[in-house]
Amino acid sequence: QKEVEQDPGPLSVPEGAIVSLNCTYSNSAFQYFMWYRQYSRKGPELLMYTYSSGNKEDGRFTAQVDKSSKYISLFIRDSQPSDSATYLCAMSETGGFKTIFGAGTRLFVKA
Amino acid sequence: DAGVTQSPTHLIKTRGQQVTLRCSPKSGHDTVSWYQQALGQGPQFIFQYYEEEERQRGNFPDRFSGHQFPNYSSELNVNALLLGDSALYLCASRLQGVRNSPLHFGNGTRLTVT
């Protein structure tokens, strides 16, 4: 079993839709949770960074962490064609040197 | 504010050869990690360097080695290249003094082994 599971998609939605992206994990020691966006031929770009459980909002993006269920989510409101990319969830332990990534979900937002 | 820079952007090598990839961290960052990203997969941790020492290593063979210089820049070396080493190699930097500060990535080096 992988430490982090993420549905690879692809996920196709119309412009303006609310997008929900999810990851599950098995390591209860994970405390830091991140979402990265990766455009084709580019490196991952940090979108959201949260510690422990709870919600965090930044513009059209909301990250949720439910440690009791070992489940994290990223919501994108009013999705735009420019949001079309691969979204990677990532997590790490306190004091950990390595960050573990999901396989990424490919998102297509149709104009 | 300079972000993470990597060179070269693309590289084609023959099986059995050796390759060196280079990375300059984001300004103010002192820790460099290397990741391998195969097509359609998430990045896989290779190793992390801090204070010119390898601090942790992922599940990669000894053919993968690295170095960090006093100016915090880093190199990734891969010996005896295999076809399966073809991937995007990502360098990421962070500030070690800030607990679990997130990684900032460069745009990677695309390595093709033929």
mmCIF file of C-alpha atoms in Angstrom:
data_model
loop_
_atom_site.group_PDB
_atom_site.id
_atom_site.type_symbol
_atom_site.label_atom_id
_atom_site.label_comp_id
_atom_site.label_asym_id
_atom_site.label_seq_id
_atom_site.Cartn_x
_atom_site.Cartn_y
_atom_site.Cartn_z
ATOM 1 C CA GLN A 1 0.000 0.000 0.000
ATOM 2 C CA LYS A 2 1.312 3.438 -0.928
ATOM 3 C CA GLU A 3 1.723 5.971 1.873
ATOM 4 C CA VAL A 4 -0.322 8.510 -0.112
ATOM 5 C CA GLU A 5 -3.132 7.607 -2.504
ATOM 6 C CA GLN A 6 -4.462 10.057 -5.089
ATOM 7 C CA ASP A 7 -6.857 9.413 -7.978
ATOM 8 C CA PRO A 8 -4.933 10.242 -11.170
ATOM 9 C CA GLY A 9 -8.072 11.303 -13.076
ATOM 10 C CA PRO A 10 -8.291 12.875 -15.529
ATOM 11 C CA LEU A 11 -11.032 15.119 -14.159
ATOM 12 C CA SER A 12 -12.857 17.286 -16.688
ATOM 13 C CA VAL A 13 -15.176 20.095 -15.567
ATOM 14 C CA PRO A 14 -16.844 23.122 -17.212
ATOM 15 C CA GLU A 15 -15.591 26.621 -16.491
ATOM 16 C CA GLY A 16 -17.093 28.007 -13.294
ATOM 17 C CA ALA A 17 -17.556 24.612 -11.632
ATOM 18 C CA ILE A 18 -16.417 23.781 -8.097
ATOM 19 C CA VAL A 19 -13.623 21.228 -8.193
ATOM 20 C CA SER A 20 -12.887 18.777 -5.386
ATOM 21 C CA LEU A 21 -9.537 16.990 -5.288
ATOM 22 C CA ASN A 22 -8.704 14.426 -2.613
ATOM 23 C CA CYS A 23 -5.950 12.303 -1.116
ATOM 24 C CA THR A 24 -5.860 9.607 1.531
ATOM 25 C CA TYR A 25 -2.825 8.552 3.530
ATOM 26 C CA SER A 26 -1.774 5.796 5.888
ATOM 27 C CA ASN A 27 0.973 7.360 8.038
ATOM 28 C CA SER A 28 -0.582 8.907 11.154
ATOM 29 C CA ALA A 29 2.696 10.770 11.815
ATOM 30 C CA PHE A 30 2.076 13.167 8.929
ATOM 31 C CA GLN A 31 1.449 16.649 10.345
ATOM 32 C CA TYR A 32 2.142 19.003 7.431
ATOM 33 C CA PHE A 33 -0.014 18.913 4.308
ATOM 34 C CA MET A 34 0.534 20.656 1.005
ATOM 35 C CA TRP A 35 -1.029 21.024 -2.411
ATOM 36 C CA TYR A 36 1.095 21.754 -5.442
ATOM 37 C CA ARG A 37 0.029 22.666 -8.981
ATOM 38 C CA GLN A 38 2.150 21.475 -11.887
ATOM 39 C CA TYR A 39 1.739 22.738 -15.421
ATOM 40 C CA SER A 40 3.089 20.723 -18.327
ATOM 41 C CA ARG A 41 6.895 20.928 -18.610
ATOM 42 C CA LYS A 42 7.154 22.900 -15.360
ATOM 43 C CA GLY A 43 8.070 22.148 -11.766
ATOM 44 C CA PRO A 44 5.444 21.886 -8.999
ATOM 45 C CA GLU A 45 4.262 25.219 -7.601
ATOM 46 C CA LEU A 46 3.144 25.463 -3.971
ATOM 47 C CA LEU A 47 -0.561 26.344 -3.660
ATOM 48 C CA MET A 48 -1.541 25.590 -0.076
ATOM 49 C CA TYR A 49 0.330 24.632 3.109
ATOM 50 C CA THR A 50 -1.456 23.564 6.294
ATOM 51 C CA TYR A 51 -0.500 22.136 9.657
ATOM 52 C CA SER A 52 -2.558 19.409 11.337
ATOM 53 C CA SER A 53 -6.352 19.355 10.963
ATOM 54 C CA GLY A 54 -8.658 22.137 9.852
ATOM 55 C CA ASN A 55 -9.408 24.390 6.924
ATOM 56 C CA LYS A 56 -7.378 27.049 5.159
ATOM 57 C CA GLU A 57 -8.667 29.410 2.492
ATOM 58 C CA ASP A 58 -6.716 31.454 -0.049
ATOM 59 C CA GLY A 59 -8.725 33.180 -2.736
ATOM 60 C CA ARG A 60 -10.563 30.558 -4.795
ATOM 61 C CA PHE A 61 -8.718 27.698 -3.065
ATOM 62 C CA THR A 62 -9.682 25.925 0.180
ATOM 63 C CA ALA A 63 -7.649 23.144 1.735
ATOM 64 C CA GLN A 64 -9.178 20.769 4.296
ATOM 65 C CA VAL A 65 -7.402 18.230 6.495
ATOM 66 C CA ASP A 66 -9.205 15.510 8.456
ATOM 67 C CA LYS A 67 -6.535 13.657 10.399
ATOM 68 C CA SER A 68 -9.038 11.328 12.058
ATOM 69 C CA SER A 69 -9.959 9.970 8.614
ATOM 70 C CA LYS A 70 -6.473 10.459 7.120
ATOM 71 C CA TYR A 71 -8.079 12.424 4.305
ATOM 72 C CA ILE A 72 -7.209 15.779 2.744
ATOM 73 C CA SER A 73 -9.041 17.823 0.129
ATOM 74 C CA LEU A 74 -8.509 20.823 -2.105
ATOM 75 C CA PHE A 75 -11.525 22.774 -3.376
ATOM 76 C CA ILE A 76 -11.303 25.185 -6.293
ATOM 77 C CA ARG A 77 -14.213 27.610 -6.669
ATOM 78 C CA ASP A 78 -15.164 29.290 -9.969
ATOM 79 C CA SER A 79 -12.689 27.134 -11.876
ATOM 80 C CA GLN A 80 -10.960 28.704 -14.880
ATOM 81 C CA PRO A 81 -9.303 27.179 -17.955
ATOM 82 C CA SER A 82 -5.998 28.439 -16.509
ATOM 83 C CA ASP A 83 -6.542 26.005 -13.601
ATOM 84 C CA SER A 84 -6.005 23.097 -16.024
ATOM 85 C CA ALA A 85 -2.942 21.343 -14.603
ATOM 86 C CA THR A 86 -1.872 18.383 -12.480
ATOM 87 C CA TYR A 87 -2.528 18.804 -8.762
ATOM 88 C CA LEU A 88 -0.222 16.998 -6.357
ATOM 89 C CA CYS A 89 -0.951 16.442 -2.693
ATOM 90 C CA ALA A 90 2.081 16.157 -0.416
ATOM 91 C CA MET A 91 2.730 15.597 3.270
ATOM 92 C CA SER A 92 5.531 15.298 5.794
ATOM 93 C CA GLU A 93 6.207 14.401 9.424
ATOM 94 C CA THR A 94 7.300 16.922 12.037
ATOM 95 C CA GLY A 95 11.048 17.346 11.667
ATOM 96 C CA GLY A 96 11.013 15.042 8.674
ATOM 97 C CA PHE A 97 13.474 15.568 5.879
ATOM 98 C CA LYS A 98 11.377 14.100 3.106
ATOM 99 C CA THR A 99 8.030 15.084 1.677
ATOM 100 C CA ILE A 100 5.837 12.320 0.257
ATOM 101 C CA PHE A 101 3.766 13.055 -2.832
ATOM 102 C CA GLY A 102 0.645 11.574 -4.323
ATOM 103 C CA ALA A 103 0.624 10.544 -7.975
ATOM 104 C CA GLY A 104 -1.209 13.730 -8.977
ATOM 105 C CA THR A 105 -4.685 14.369 -10.435
ATOM 106 C CA ARG A 106 -4.915 15.813 -13.938
ATOM 107 C CA LEU A 107 -7.596 18.508 -14.138
ATOM 108 C CA PHE A 108 -9.080 19.936 -17.334
ATOM 109 C CA VAL A 109 -11.351 22.995 -17.133
ATOM 110 C CA LYS A 110 -13.309 23.489 -20.360
ATOM 111 C CA ALA A 111 -14.164 27.015 -21.520
ATOM 112 C CA ASP B 1 13.839 37.184 -5.876
ATOM 113 C CA ALA B 2 15.516 34.327 -7.747
ATOM 114 C CA GLY B 3 13.696 31.041 -7.480
ATOM 115 C CA VAL B 4 15.217 27.575 -7.779
ATOM 116 C CA THR B 5 17.207 27.234 -10.983
ATOM 117 C CA GLN B 6 18.269 23.978 -12.612
ATOM 118 C CA SER B 7 20.557 23.155 -15.514
ATOM 119 C CA PRO B 8 20.470 21.822 -18.086
ATOM 120 C CA THR B 9 16.773 21.798 -18.986
ATOM 121 C CA HIS B 10 17.055 18.766 -21.245
ATOM 122 C CA LEU B 11 19.643 16.037 -21.591
ATOM 123 C CA ILE B 12 19.968 12.922 -23.740
ATOM 124 C CA LYS B 13 22.398 10.214 -22.644
ATOM 125 C CA THR B 14 23.212 6.669 -23.660
ATOM 126 C CA ARG B 15 22.769 3.676 -21.367
ATOM 127 C CA GLY B 16 25.871 3.161 -19.217
ATOM 128 C CA GLN B 17 26.950 6.805 -19.294
ATOM 129 C CA GLN B 18 27.165 9.175 -16.344
ATOM 130 C CA VAL B 19 25.299 12.460 -15.886
ATOM 131 C CA THR B 20 25.572 15.490 -13.598
ATOM 132 C CA LEU B 21 22.628 17.786 -12.934
ATOM 133 C CA ARG B 22 22.951 21.144 -11.212
ATOM 134 C CA CYS B 23 20.736 23.209 -8.929
ATOM 135 C CA SER B 24 20.872 26.642 -7.320
ATOM 136 C CA PRO B 25 18.418 27.055 -4.422
ATOM 137 C CA LYS B 26 15.983 29.889 -3.894
ATOM 138 C CA SER B 27 17.600 32.961 -2.370
ATOM 139 C CA GLY B 28 17.790 32.560 1.410
ATOM 140 C CA HIS B 29 17.334 28.779 1.365
ATOM 141 C CA ASP B 30 20.016 26.444 2.696
ATOM 142 C CA THR B 31 18.596 22.959 2.162
ATOM 143 C CA VAL B 32 18.323 21.161 -1.170
ATOM 144 C CA SER B 33 16.361 18.018 -2.001
ATOM 145 C CA TRP B 34 16.310 16.033 -5.212
ATOM 146 C CA TYR B 35 13.288 14.223 -6.582
ATOM 147 C CA GLN B 36 12.692 11.944 -9.564
ATOM 148 C CA GLN B 37 9.373 12.251 -11.384
ATOM 149 C CA ALA B 38 8.487 9.572 -13.916
ATOM 150 C CA LEU B 39 5.824 10.337 -16.516
ATOM 151 C CA GLY B 40 2.364 10.334 -14.932
ATOM 152 C CA GLN B 41 3.740 9.877 -11.402
ATOM 153 C CA GLY B 42 4.354 12.069 -8.409
ATOM 154 C CA PRO B 43 7.882 13.115 -7.426
ATOM 155 C CA GLN B 44 9.899 10.435 -5.585
ATOM 156 C CA PHE B 45 12.397 11.527 -2.918
ATOM 157 C CA ILE B 46 16.045 10.784 -3.778
ATOM 158 C CA PHE B 47 17.944 12.594 -0.995
ATOM 159 C CA GLN B 48 18.324 15.853 0.897
ATOM 160 C CA TYR B 49 21.458 17.914 1.563
ATOM 161 C CA TYR B 50 21.981 20.334 4.422
ATOM 162 C CA GLU B 51 25.277 21.819 5.604
ATOM 163 C CA GLU B 52 27.026 19.976 2.751
ATOM 164 C CA GLU B 53 25.973 16.564 4.087
ATOM 165 C CA GLU B 54 23.417 14.037 2.888
ATOM 166 C CA ARG B 55 20.782 13.991 5.658
ATOM 167 C CA GLN B 56 18.288 11.441 4.418
ATOM 168 C CA ARG B 57 18.022 9.171 1.420
ATOM 169 C CA GLY B 58 15.075 7.625 -0.347
ATOM 170 C CA ASN B 59 14.904 4.188 -1.944
ATOM 171 C CA PHE B 60 17.466 4.826 -4.685
ATOM 172 C CA PRO B 61 20.635 2.833 -5.427
ATOM 173 C CA ASP B 62 24.173 4.073 -4.827
ATOM 174 C CA ARG B 63 24.407 4.968 -8.513
ATOM 175 C CA PHE B 64 22.658 8.152 -7.410
ATOM 176 C CA SER B 65 24.956 10.480 -5.500
ATOM 177 C CA GLY B 66 25.055 14.140 -4.725
ATOM 178 C CA HIS B 67 26.977 17.040 -3.378
ATOM 179 C CA GLN B 68 26.222 20.389 -1.783
ATOM 180 C CA PHE B 69 28.630 23.291 -2.045
ATOM 181 C CA PRO B 70 29.336 26.055 0.518
ATOM 182 C CA ASN B 71 27.079 28.445 -1.446
ATOM 183 C CA TYR B 72 24.207 25.902 -0.958
ATOM 184 C CA SER B 73 24.074 24.916 -4.632
ATOM 185 C CA SER B 74 23.938 21.201 -5.342
ATOM 186 C CA GLU B 75 24.702 18.534 -7.912
ATOM 187 C CA LEU B 76 23.036 15.210 -8.592
ATOM 188 C CA ASN B 77 25.201 12.542 -10.217
ATOM 189 C CA VAL B 78 23.879 9.345 -11.746
ATOM 190 C CA ASN B 79 26.322 6.640 -12.847
ATOM 191 C CA ALA B 80 25.813 3.652 -15.146
ATOM 192 C CA LEU B 81 22.587 5.053 -16.570
ATOM 193 C CA LEU B 82 19.695 2.682 -17.201
ATOM 194 C CA LEU B 83 16.744 3.183 -19.515
ATOM 195 C CA GLY B 84 14.554 3.372 -16.409
ATOM 196 C CA ASP B 85 16.424 6.465 -15.233
ATOM 197 C CA SER B 86 14.616 8.487 -17.902
ATOM 198 C CA ALA B 87 12.541 11.006 -15.949
ATOM 199 C CA LEU B 88 12.161 14.611 -14.875
ATOM 200 C CA TYR B 89 14.656 15.375 -12.110
ATOM 201 C CA LEU B 90 13.461 18.078 -9.766
ATOM 202 C CA CYS B 91 15.465 20.105 -7.318
ATOM 203 C CA ALA B 92 13.679 21.714 -4.377
ATOM 204 C CA SER B 93 14.943 24.032 -1.682
ATOM 205 C CA ARG B 94 13.718 25.119 1.737
ATOM 206 C CA LEU B 95 14.889 27.002 4.789
ATOM 207 C CA GLN B 96 16.026 24.424 7.351
ATOM 208 C CA GLY B 97 15.739 26.812 10.280
ATOM 209 C CA VAL B 98 11.979 27.071 9.829
ATOM 210 C CA ARG B 99 10.429 23.782 10.945
ATOM 211 C CA ASN B 100 8.949 21.869 8.062
ATOM 212 C CA SER B 101 9.002 24.861 5.753
ATOM 213 C CA PRO B 102 7.543 23.783 2.402
ATOM 214 C CA LEU B 103 9.605 22.841 -0.619
ATOM 215 C CA HIS B 104 10.055 25.246 -3.522
ATOM 216 C CA PHE B 105 10.792 23.533 -6.828
ATOM 217 C CA GLY B 106 12.715 24.363 -9.958
ATOM 218 C CA ASN B 107 11.421 23.444 -13.401
ATOM 219 C CA GLY B 108 13.530 20.320 -13.554
ATOM 220 C CA THR B 109 15.934 18.615 -15.925
ATOM 221 C CA ARG B 110 14.340 16.229 -18.400
ATOM 222 C CA LEU B 111 16.729 13.256 -18.763
ATOM 223 C CA THR B 112 16.271 10.801 -21.610
ATOM 224 C CA VAL B 113 18.378 7.627 -21.620
ATOM 225 C CA THR B 114 18.560 5.787 -24.949
#
